[in-house]
Short mmCIF file of C-alpha atoms in Angstrom, two decimals:
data_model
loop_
_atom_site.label_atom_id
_atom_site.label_comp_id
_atom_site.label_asym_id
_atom_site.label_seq_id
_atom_site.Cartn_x
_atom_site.Cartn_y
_atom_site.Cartn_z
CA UNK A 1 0.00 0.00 0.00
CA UNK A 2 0.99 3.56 -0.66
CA UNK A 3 -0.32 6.01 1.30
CA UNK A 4 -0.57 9.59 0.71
CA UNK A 5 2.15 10.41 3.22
CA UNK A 6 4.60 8.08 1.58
CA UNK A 7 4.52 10.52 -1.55
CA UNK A 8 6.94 13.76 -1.89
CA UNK A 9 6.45 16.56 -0.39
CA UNK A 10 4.93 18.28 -4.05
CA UNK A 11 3.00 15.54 -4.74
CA UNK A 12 1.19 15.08 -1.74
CA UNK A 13 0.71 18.54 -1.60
CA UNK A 14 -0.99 18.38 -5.40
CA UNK A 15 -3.12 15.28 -4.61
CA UNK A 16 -4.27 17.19 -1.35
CA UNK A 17 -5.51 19.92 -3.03
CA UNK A 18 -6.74 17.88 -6.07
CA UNK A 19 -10.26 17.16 -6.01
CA UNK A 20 -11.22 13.88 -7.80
CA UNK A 21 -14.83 13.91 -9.46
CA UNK A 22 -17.00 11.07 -7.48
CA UNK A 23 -17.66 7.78 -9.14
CA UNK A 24 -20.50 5.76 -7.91
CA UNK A 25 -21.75 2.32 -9.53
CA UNK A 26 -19.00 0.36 -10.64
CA UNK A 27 -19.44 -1.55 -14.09
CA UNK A 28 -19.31 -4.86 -13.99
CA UNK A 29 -18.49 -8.03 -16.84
CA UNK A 30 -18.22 -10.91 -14.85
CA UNK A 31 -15.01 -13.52 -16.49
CA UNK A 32 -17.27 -15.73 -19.07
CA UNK A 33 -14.51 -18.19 -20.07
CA UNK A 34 -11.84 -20.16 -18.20
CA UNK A 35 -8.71 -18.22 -18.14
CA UNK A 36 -7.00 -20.52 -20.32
CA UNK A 37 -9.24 -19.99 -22.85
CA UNK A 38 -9.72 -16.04 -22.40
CA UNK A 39 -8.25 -13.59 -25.00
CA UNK A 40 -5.61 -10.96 -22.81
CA UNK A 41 -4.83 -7.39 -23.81
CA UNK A 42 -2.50 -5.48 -21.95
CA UNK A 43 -3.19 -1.71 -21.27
CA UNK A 44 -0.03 0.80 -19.50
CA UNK A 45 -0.30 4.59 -18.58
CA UNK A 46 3.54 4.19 -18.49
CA UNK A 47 3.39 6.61 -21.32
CA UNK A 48 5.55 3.66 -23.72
CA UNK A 49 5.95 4.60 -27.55
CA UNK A 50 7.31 3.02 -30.06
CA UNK A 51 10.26 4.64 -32.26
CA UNK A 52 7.88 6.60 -34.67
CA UNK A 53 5.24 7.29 -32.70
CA UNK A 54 4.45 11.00 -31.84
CA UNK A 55 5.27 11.72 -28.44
CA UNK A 56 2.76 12.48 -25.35
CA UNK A 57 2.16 16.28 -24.59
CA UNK A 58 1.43 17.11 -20.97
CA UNK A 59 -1.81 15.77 -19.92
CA UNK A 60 -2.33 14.25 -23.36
CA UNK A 61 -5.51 12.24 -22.73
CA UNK A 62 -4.47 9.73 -26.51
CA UNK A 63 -2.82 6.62 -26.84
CA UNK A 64 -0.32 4.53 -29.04
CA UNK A 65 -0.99 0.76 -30.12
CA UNK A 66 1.37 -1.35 -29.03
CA UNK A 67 1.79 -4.28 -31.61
CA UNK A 68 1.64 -7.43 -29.53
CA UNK A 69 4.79 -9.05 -31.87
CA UNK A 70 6.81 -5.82 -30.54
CA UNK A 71 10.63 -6.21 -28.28
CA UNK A 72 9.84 -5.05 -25.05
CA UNK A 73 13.67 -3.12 -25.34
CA UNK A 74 12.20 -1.25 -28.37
CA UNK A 75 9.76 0.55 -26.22
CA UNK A 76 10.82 4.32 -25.19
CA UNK A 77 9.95 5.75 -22.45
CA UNK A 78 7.52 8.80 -22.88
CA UNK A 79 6.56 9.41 -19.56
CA UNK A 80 8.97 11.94 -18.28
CA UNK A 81 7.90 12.35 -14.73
CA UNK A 82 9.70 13.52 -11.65
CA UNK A 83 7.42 11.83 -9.48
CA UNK A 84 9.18 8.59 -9.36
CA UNK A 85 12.15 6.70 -10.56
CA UNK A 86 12.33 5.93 -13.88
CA UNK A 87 15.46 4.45 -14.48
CA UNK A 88 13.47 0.78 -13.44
CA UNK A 89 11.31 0.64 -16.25
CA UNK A 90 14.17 1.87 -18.20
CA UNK A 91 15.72 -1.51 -17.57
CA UNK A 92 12.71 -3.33 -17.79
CA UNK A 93 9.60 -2.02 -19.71
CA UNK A 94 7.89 -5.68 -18.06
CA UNK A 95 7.89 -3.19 -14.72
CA UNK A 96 5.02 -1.13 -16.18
CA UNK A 97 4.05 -2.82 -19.38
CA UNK A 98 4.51 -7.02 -18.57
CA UNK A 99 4.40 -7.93 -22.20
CA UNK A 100 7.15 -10.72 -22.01
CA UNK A 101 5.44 -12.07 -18.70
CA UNK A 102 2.18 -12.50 -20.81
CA UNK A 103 3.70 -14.37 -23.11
CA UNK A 104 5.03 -16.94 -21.04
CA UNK A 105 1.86 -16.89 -19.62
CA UNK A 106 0.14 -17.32 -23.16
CA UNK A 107 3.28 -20.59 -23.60
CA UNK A 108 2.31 -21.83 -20.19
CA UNK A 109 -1.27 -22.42 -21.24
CA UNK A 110 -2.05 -20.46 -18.31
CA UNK A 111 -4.02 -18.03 -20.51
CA UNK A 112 -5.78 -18.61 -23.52
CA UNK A 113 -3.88 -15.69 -25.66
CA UNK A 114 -2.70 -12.51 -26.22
CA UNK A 115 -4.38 -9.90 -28.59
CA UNK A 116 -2.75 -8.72 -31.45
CA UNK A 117 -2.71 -5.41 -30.16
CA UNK A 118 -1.99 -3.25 -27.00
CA UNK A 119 -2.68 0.17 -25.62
CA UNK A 120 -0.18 2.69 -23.89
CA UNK A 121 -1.65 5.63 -22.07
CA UNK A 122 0.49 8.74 -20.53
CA UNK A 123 -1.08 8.53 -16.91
CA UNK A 124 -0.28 12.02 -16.07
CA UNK A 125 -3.58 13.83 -16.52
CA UNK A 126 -5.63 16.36 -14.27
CA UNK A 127 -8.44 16.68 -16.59
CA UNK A 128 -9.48 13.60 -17.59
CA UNK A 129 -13.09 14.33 -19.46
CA UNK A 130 -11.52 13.57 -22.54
CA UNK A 131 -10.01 10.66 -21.27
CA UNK A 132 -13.67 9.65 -19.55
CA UNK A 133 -15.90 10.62 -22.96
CA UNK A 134 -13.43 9.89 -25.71
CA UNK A 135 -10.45 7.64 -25.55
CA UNK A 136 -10.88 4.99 -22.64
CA UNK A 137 -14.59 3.64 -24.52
CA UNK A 138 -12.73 4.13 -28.04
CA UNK A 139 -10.13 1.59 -26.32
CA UNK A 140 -12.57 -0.25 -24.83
CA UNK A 141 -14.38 -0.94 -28.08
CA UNK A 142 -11.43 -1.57 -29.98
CA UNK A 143 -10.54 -4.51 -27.82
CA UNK A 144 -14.36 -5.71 -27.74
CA UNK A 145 -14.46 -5.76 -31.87
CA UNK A 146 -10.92 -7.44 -31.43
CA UNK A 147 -12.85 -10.37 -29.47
CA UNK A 148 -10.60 -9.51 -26.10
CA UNK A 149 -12.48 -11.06 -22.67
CA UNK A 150 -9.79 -9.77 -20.27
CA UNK A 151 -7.83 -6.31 -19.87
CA UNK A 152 -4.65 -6.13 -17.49
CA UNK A 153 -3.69 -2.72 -16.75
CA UNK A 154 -0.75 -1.08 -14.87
CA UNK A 155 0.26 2.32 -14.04
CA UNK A 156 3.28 3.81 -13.52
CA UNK B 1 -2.87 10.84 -11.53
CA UNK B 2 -1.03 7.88 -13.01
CA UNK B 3 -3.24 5.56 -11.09
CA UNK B 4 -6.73 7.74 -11.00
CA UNK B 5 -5.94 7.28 -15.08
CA UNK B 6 -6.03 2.96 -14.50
CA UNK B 7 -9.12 3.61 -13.10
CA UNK B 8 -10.77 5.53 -15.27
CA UNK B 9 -9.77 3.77 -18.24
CA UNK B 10 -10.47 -0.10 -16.55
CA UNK B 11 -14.42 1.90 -15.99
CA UNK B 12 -14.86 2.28 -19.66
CA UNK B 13 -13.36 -0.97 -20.94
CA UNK B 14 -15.17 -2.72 -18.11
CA UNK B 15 -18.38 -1.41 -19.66
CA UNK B 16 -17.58 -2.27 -22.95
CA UNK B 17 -18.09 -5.82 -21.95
CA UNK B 18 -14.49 -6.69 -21.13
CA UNK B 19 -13.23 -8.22 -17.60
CA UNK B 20 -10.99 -5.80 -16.38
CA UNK B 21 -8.12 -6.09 -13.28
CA UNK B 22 -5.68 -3.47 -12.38
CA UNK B 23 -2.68 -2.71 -10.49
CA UNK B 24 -2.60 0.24 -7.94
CA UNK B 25 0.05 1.66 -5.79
CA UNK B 26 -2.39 4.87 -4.22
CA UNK B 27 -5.06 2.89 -2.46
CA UNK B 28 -7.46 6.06 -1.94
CA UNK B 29 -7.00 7.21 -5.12
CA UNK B 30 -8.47 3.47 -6.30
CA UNK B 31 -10.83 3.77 -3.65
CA UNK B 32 -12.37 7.15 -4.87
CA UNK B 33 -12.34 6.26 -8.40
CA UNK B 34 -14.07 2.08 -7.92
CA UNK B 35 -12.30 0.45 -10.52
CA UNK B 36 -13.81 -3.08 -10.92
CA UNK B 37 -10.83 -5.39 -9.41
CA UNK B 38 -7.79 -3.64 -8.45
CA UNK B 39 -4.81 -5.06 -6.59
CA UNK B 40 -2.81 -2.63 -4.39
CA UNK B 41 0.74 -3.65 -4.52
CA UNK B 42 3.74 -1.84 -2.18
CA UNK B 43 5.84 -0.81 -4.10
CA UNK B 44 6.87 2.87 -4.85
CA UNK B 45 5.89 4.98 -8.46
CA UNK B 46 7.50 3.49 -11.32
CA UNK B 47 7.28 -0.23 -9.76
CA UNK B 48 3.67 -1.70 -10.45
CA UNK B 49 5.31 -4.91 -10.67
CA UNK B 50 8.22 -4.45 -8.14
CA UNK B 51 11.49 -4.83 -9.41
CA UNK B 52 12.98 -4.65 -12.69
CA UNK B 53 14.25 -7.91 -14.21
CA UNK B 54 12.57 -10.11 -11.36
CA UNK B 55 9.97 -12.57 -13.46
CA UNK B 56 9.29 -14.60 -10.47
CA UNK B 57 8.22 -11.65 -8.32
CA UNK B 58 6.97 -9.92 -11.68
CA UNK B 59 4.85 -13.41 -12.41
CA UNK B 60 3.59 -13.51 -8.28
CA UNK B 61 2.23 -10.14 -8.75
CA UNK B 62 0.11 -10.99 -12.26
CA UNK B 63 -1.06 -14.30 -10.60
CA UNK B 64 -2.49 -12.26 -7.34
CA UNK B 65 -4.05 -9.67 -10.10
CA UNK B 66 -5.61 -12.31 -11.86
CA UNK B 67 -7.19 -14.41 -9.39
CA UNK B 68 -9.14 -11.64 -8.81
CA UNK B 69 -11.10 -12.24 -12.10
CA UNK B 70 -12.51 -15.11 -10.73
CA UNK B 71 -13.75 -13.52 -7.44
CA UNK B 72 -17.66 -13.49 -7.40
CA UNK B 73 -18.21 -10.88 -4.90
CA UNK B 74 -19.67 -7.71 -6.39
CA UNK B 75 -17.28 -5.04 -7.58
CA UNK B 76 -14.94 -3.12 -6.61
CA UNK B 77 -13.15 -5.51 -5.04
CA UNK B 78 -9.97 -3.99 -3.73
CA UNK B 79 -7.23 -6.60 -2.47
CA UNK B 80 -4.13 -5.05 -0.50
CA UNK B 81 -1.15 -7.55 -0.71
CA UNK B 82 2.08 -6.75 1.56
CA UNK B 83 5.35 -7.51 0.44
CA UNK B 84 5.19 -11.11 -2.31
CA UNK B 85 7.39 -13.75 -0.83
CA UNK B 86 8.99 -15.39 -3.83
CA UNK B 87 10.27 -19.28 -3.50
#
């Protein structure tokens, strides 16, 4: 757990005075399938791009597709943040973004497979409407036309 | 924000029909925000999955994340894990 205290001094100060819209009913898709038979996509807000992808802008609510059949040492980090250490995922994207742990997941049987396709988000944003409205459901139906049963997300 | 943004985004998927589970290191932001499943993991910024170039701990982490899937109770479910012992 990470509570607020544990945060810098800027940061806790920011989140204090932040004031989060209130989210009531959670939605809810109960798992359908086995796990071993389920269909995985992966979704960061590490910010990743891949070399010719335009970079994130502050508070840029878009996101880049992450090819499944991508290196995880290809991926750049576009997340330039001095709210935590970056030099981690750096080393290893799989710290933010476990695509290589999926797929020995996906060789292991232990889930069905992985989508041809990924999304990477830049987490860093204090107005989210667009993010809410526009490009979390546009992700969301991407990956239900692309037959996916379970998302896996990380932050950063 | 990085983790009110998991949220947020795991709420629209979720409704799109998709079984969602996240990773969280700011418990009451995940609390505010009711993300379907979330695991809260205690680690600092940057480490969602703990260290770099550690599968095993890496793999503990996605296993605890995923069991939640198959929880029944009624969403959110929030599960706080301490520190993952790896063999």
């Amino acid at each position: 757990m990470a509570p607020l205290r544990k945060l810098d001094p800027f940061s806790r100060f920011f989140m204090k005075l932040y004031r989060g819209k209130h989210y009531e009913a959670t939605p809810h898709t109960p798992l359908r399938l086995p796990l071993n038979r389920c269909r995985v996509a992966l979704i960061t807000t590490a910010g990743f791009l891949l070399p010719g992808q335009p970079p994130f802008e502050s508070g840029d609510c878009s996101y880049r597709e992450m090819p499944n059949a991508i290196q995880t040492q290809a991926l750049i980090n576009g997340h330039k943040s001095a709210a935590y250490d970056e030099r981690g995922l750096e080393t290893d994207p799989n710290l933010a973004f476990p695509l290589d742990r999926f797929k020995e997941l996906e060789t292991e049987g232990k889930i069905g497979s992985l989508n041809h396709r990924h999304f990477s988000f830049m987490g860093s944003i204090t107005k989210p409407d667009a993010l809410i409205t526009q490009s979390a459901p546009e992700v969301g139906h991407k990956l239900k036309t692309d037959g996916v049963d379970v998302a896996f997300l990380t932050p950063v | 924000m990085c983790n009110q943004s998991v949220g947020l985004i795991q709420r629209a998927v979720e409704a799109s029909g998709i079984s969602t589970v996240s990773i969280t290191l700011i418990e009451d932001i995940t609390k505010k925000v009711k993300p379907p499943r979330a695991l809260s993991v205690p680690y600092g910024f940057g480490h969602p999955l703990g260290e770099p170039n550690n599968p095993e701990l890496q793999h503990a982490i996605i296993a605890e994340a995923l069991a939640l899937l198959a929880d029944e109770t009624p969403p959110p479910i929030l599960k706080v894990v301490g520190t993952l012992r790896v063999p």
